CSV table of C-alpha atoms in Angstrom, one decimal:
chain,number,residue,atom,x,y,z
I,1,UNK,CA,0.0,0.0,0.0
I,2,UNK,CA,1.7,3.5,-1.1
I,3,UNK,CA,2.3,6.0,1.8
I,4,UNK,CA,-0.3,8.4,0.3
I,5,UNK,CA,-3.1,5.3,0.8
I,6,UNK,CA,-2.5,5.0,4.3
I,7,UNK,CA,-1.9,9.2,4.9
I,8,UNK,CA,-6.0,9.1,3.7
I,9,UNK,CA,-6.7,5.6,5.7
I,10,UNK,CA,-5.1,7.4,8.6
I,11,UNK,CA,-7.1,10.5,8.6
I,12,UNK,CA,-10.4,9.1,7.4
I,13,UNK,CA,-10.5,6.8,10.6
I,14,UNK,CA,-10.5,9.8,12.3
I,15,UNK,CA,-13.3,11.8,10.7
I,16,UNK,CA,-15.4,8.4,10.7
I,17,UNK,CA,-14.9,7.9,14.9
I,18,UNK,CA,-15.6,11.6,15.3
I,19,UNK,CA,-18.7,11.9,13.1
I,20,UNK,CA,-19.7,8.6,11.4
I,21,UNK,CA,-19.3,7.2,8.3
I,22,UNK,CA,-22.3,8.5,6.8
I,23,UNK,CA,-21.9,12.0,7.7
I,24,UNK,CA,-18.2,12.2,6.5
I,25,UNK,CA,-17.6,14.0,3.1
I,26,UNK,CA,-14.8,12.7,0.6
I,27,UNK,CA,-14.2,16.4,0.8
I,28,UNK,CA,-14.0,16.6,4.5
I,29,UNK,CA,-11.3,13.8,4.2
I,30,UNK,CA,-9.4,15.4,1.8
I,31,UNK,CA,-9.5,18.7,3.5
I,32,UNK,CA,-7.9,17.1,6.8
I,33,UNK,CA,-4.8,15.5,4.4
I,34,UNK,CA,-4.6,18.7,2.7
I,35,UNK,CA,-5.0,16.9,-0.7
I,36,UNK,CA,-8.0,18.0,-2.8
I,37,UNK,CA,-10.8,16.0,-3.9
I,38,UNK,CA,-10.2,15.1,-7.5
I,39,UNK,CA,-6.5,13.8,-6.0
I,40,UNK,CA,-8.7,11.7,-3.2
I,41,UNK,CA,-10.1,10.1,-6.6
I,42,UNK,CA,-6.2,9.2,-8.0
I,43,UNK,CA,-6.2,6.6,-5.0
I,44,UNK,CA,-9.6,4.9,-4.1
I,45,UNK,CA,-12.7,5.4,-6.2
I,46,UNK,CA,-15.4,6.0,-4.0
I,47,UNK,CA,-16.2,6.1,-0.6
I,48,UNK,CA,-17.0,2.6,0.1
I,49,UNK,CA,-13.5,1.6,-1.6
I,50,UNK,CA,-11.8,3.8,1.3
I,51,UNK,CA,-13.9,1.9,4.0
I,52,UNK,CA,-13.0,-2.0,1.8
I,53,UNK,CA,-9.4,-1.0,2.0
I,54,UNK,CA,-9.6,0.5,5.7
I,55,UNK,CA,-11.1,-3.0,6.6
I,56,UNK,CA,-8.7,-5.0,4.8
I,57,UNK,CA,-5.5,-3.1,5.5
I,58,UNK,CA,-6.0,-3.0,9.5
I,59,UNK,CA,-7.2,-6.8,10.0
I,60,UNK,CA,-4.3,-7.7,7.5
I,61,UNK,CA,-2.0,-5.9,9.5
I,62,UNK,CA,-2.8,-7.6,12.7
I,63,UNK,CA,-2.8,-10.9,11.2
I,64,UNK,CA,0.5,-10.2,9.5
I,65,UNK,CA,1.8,-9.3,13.6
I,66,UNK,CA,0.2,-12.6,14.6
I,67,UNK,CA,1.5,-14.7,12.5
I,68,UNK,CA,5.1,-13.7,12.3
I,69,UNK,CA,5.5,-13.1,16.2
I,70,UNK,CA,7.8,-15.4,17.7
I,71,UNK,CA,6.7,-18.4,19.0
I,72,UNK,CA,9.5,-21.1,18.6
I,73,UNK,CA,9.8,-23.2,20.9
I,74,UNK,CA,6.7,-22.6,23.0
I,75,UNK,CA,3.9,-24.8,24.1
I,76,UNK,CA,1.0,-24.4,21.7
I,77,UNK,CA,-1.0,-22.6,24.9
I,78,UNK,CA,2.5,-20.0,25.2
I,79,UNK,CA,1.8,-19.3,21.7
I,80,UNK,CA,-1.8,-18.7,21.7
I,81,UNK,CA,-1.3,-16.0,24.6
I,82,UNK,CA,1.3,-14.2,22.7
I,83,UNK,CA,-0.6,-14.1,19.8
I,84,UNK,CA,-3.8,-13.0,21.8
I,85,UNK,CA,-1.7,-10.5,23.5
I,86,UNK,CA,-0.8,-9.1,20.2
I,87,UNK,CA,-4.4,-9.2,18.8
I,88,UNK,CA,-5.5,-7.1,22.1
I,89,UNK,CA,-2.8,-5.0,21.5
I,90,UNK,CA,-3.1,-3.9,18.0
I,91,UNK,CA,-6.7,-3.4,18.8
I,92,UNK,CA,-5.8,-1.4,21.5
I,93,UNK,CA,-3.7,0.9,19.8
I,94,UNK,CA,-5.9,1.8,16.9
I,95,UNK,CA,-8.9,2.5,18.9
I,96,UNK,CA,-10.7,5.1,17.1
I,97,UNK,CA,-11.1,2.0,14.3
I,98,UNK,CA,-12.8,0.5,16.9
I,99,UNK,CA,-14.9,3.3,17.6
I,100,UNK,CA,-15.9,3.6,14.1
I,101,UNK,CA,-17.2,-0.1,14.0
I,102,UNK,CA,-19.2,0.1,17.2
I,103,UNK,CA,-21.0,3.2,16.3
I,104,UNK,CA,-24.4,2.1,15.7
I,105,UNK,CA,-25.2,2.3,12.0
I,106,UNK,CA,-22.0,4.0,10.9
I,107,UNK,CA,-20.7,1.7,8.0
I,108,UNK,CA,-22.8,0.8,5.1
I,109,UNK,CA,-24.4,-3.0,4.3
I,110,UNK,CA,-23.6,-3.2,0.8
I,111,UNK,CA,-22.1,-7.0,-0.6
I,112,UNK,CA,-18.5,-5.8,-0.7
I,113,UNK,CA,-18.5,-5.3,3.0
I,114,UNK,CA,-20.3,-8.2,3.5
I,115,UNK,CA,-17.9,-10.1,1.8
I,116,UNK,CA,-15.2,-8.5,3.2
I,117,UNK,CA,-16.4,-8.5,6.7
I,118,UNK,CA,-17.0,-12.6,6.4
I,119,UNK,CA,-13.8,-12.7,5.1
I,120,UNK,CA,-12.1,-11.0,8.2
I,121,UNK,CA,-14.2,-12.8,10.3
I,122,UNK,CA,-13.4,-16.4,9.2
I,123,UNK,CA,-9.7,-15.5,9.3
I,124,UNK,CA,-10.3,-14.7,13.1
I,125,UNK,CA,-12.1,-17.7,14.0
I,126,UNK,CA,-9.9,-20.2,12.0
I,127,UNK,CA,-7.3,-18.8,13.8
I,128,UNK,CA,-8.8,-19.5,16.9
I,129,UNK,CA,-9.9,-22.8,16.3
I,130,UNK,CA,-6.2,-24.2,14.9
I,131,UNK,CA,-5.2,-22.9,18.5
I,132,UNK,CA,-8.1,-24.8,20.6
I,133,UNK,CA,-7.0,-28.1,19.2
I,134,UNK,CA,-3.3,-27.4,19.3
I,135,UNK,CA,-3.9,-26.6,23.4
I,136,UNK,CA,-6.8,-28.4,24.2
I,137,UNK,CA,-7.2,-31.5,21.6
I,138,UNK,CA,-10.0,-33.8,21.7
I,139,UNK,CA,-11.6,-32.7,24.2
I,140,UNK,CA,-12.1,-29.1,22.5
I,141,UNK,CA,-12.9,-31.0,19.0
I,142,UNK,CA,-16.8,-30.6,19.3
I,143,UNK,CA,-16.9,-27.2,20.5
I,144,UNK,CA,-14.8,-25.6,18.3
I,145,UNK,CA,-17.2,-22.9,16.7
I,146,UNK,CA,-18.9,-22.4,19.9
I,147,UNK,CA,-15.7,-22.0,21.2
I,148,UNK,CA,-14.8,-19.2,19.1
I,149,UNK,CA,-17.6,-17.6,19.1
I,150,UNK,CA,-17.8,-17.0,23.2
I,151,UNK,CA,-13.8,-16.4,22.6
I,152,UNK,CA,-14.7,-13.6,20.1
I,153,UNK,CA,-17.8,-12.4,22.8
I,154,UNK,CA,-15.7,-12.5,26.1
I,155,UNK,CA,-13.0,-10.3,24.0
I,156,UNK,CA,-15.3,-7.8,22.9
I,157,UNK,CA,-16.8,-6.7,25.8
I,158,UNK,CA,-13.2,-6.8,27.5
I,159,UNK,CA,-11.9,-4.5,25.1
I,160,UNK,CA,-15.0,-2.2,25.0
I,161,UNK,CA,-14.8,-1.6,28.4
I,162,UNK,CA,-11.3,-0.8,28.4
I,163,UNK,CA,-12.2,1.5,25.8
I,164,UNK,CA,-14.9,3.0,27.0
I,165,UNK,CA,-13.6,3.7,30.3
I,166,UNK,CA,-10.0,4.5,29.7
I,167,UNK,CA,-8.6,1.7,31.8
I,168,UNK,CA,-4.8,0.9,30.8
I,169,UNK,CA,-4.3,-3.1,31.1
I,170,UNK,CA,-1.3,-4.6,29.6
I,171,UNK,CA,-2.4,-6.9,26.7
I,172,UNK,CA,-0.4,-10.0,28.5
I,173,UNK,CA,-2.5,-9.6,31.5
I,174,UNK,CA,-5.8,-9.6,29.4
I,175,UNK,CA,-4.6,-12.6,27.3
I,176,UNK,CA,-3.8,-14.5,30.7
I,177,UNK,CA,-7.3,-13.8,31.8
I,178,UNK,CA,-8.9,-14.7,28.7
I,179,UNK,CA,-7.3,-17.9,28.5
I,180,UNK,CA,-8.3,-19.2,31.6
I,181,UNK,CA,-11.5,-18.0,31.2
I,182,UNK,CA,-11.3,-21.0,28.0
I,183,UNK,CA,-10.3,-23.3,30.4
I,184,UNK,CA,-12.9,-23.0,32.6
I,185,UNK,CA,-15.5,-23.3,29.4
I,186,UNK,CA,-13.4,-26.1,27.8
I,187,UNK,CA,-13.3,-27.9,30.5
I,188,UNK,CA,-16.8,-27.4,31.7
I,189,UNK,CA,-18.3,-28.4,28.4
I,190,UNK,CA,-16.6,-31.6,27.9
I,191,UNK,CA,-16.8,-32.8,31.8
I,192,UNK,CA,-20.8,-32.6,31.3
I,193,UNK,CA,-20.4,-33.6,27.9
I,194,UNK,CA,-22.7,-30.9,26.5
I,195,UNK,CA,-23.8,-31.5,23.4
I,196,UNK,CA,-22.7,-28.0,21.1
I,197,UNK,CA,-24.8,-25.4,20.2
I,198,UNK,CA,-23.6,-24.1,17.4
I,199,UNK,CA,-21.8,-26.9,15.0
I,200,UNK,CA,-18.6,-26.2,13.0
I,201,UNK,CA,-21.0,-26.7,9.6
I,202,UNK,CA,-23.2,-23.7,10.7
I,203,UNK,CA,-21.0,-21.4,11.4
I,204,UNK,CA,-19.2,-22.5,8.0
I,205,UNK,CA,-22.9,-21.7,6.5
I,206,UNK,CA,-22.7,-18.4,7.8
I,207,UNK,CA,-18.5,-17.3,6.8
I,208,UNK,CA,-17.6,-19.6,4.9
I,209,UNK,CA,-15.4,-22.9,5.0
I,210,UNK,CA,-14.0,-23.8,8.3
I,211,UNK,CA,-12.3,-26.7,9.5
I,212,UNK,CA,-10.6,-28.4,12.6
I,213,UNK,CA,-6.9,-28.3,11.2
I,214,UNK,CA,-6.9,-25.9,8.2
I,215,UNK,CA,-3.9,-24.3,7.4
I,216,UNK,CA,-3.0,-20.8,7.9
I,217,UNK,CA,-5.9,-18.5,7.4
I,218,UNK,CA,-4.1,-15.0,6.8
I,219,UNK,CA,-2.0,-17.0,3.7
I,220,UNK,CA,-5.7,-18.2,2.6
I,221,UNK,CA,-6.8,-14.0,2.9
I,222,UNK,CA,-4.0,-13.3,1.0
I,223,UNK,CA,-4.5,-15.7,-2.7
I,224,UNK,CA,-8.2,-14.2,-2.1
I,225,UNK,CA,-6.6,-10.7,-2.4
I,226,UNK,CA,-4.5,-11.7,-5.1
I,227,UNK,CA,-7.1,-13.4,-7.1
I,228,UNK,CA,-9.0,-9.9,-6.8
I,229,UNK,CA,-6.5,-8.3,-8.1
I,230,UNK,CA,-5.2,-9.8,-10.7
I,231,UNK,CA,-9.0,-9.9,-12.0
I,232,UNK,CA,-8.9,-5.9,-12.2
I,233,UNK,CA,-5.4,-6.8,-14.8
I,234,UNK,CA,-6.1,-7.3,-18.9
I,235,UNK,CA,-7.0,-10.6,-20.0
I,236,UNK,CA,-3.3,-11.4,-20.8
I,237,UNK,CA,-1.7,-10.5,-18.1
I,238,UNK,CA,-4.5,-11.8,-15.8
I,239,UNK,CA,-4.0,-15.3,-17.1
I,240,UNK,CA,-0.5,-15.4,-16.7
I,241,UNK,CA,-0.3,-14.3,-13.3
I,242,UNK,CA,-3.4,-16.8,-12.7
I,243,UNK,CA,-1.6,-19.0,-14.2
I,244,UNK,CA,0.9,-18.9,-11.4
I,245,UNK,CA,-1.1,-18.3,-8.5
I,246,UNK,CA,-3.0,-21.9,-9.7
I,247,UNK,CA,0.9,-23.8,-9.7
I,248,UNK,CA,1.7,-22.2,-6.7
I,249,UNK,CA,-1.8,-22.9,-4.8
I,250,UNK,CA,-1.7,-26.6,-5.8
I,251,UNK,CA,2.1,-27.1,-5.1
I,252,UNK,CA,1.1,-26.2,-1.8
I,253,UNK,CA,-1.6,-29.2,-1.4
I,254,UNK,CA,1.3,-31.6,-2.1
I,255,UNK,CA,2.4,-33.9,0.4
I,256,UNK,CA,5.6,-33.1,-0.2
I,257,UNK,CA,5.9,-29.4,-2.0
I,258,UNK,CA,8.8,-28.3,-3.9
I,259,UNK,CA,10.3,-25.2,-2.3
I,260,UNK,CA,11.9,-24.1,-5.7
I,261,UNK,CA,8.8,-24.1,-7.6
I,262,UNK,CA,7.0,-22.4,-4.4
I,263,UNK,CA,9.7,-19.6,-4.4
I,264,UNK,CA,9.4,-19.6,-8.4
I,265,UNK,CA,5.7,-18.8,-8.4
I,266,UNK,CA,5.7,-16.1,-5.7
I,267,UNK,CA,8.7,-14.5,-8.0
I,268,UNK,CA,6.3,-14.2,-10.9
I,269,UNK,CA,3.8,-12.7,-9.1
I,270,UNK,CA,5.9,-9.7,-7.5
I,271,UNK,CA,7.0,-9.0,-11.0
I,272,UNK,CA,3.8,-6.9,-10.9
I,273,UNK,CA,3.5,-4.0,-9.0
I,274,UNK,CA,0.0,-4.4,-8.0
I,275,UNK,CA,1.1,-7.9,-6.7
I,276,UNK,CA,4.3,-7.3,-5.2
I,277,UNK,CA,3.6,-6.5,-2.0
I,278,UNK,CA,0.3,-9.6,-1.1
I,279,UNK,CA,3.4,-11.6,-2.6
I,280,UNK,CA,6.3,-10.3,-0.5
I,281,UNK,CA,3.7,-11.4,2.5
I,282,UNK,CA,2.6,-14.9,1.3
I,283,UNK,CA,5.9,-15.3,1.0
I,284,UNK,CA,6.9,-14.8,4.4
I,285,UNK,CA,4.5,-16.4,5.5
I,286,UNK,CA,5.5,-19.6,4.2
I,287,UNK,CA,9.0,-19.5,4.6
I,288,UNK,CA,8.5,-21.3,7.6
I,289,UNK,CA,6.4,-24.2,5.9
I,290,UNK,CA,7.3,-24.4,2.5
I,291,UNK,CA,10.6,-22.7,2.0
């Protein structure tokens, strides 16, 4: 994302906490990056395109901290708490993004933010659920989108009253609590052997495809993002960089993928500008796996 992008990101977070999203001008949001409206247009489109690329660009950017944070060598719950910690954090720290989401009727329904916000959302949950049955196992198996979706309700209301009253709490601390908080739940549910209440299928029904075990979600986000973009390209372009993304993708399935036809893929995509950066990220992302 160009530095201009995220200046107008930045200051349209901003305006949209303060007043809404609705009563926000494009010329308002121009005015407070001291660019003018017609040079607001050079970098998103509309409106809505702002708010898709505002949505996109903060949840990618906290996925990107989450995945890459160190967790070698620690027990699958260590990880999970660091990882928490920096998902409360980042929150934390952009909390006028917050404020814009919890205003009541701010953001518009259209299908792109539908889509976008399912996306977001199944990259959160999968992400929790790869953790639950990394800690927790068996036991955690049947409850897994219950499981994530008290996980996701618990946080909430954490962080909303931090926000809303000002309280400071380090992010560790909040993560500790949160976790044992699971435990208790966890635990409870499988000692009385509750039957779930909300099955992995129907909250698949609702987001989109989960599953105990999927790989990585944020490198899933990422060939969606890529496969959007090279859609915008000419037809001959398009095809050859979908040509690559479709090698790479099913290398990837392999049992045992080839790391030089991994790297050679993700080369041939950040030969375009408008790929090179999604492609810079996959790739670090799978340096760990793949290559």
């Amino acid at each position: 994302m160009k530095e201009k992008e995220k200046l107008i990101i930045e200051a349209a977070i901003k305006l949209f906490a303060r007043k809404g999203y609705k009563s926000t001008s494009v010329q308002e949001i121009a005015d407070e990056c001291k660019i003018s409206k017609g040079a607001f247009y050079l970098y998103f489109p509309s409106k809505e395109a702002l708010l898709l690329s505002m949505l996109n660009y903060y949840y990618d950017k906290t996925f990107t901290r989450i995945t890459t944070i160190q967790t070698e060598g620690d027990s699958p719950r260590a990880a999970y708490q660091k990882q928490l910690a920096v998902f409360y954090e980042s929150i934390l720290a952009h909390q006028d993004f917050i404020t814009v989401q919890m205003k009541d009727g701010s953001l518009p329904y259209t299908e792109e933010v539908a889509q976008c916000g399912k996306r977001i959302r199944r990259s959160i949950l999968q992400f929790h659920i790869d953790s639950l049955l990394a800690i927790y196992g068996e036991k955690a198996e049947p409850y897994t989108a219950e499981l994530c979706f008290l996980i996701e309700g618990i946080s909430q209301m954490y962080l909303e009253y931090l926000i809303l009253t000002g309280r400071s709490v380090q992010p560790a601390l909040l993560a500790n609590t949160v976790i044992h908080r699971i435990d208790d739940i966890v635990n409870g549910m499988a000692d009385r052997h509750d039957e779930p209440f909300i099955s992995l299928d129907e909250a698949s029904s609702l987001f989109g495809p989960l599953h105990n075990g999927q790989p990585d979600p944020l490198s899933q986000s990422i060939f969606e993002t890529l496969r959007a973009r090279i859609s915008t390209m000419d037809k001959p372009q398009a095809s050859e960089f979908t040509e690559s993304l479709d090698i790479l993708e099913a290398e990837m399935k392999k049992k045992s993928p080839k790391p030089a036809i991994i790297k050679g893929m993700i080369l041939n995509l950040k030969e375009s500008d408008l790929l090179a950066e999604d492609a810079e990220q996959l790739r670090f992302l799978l340096k760990q796996q793949f290559i």
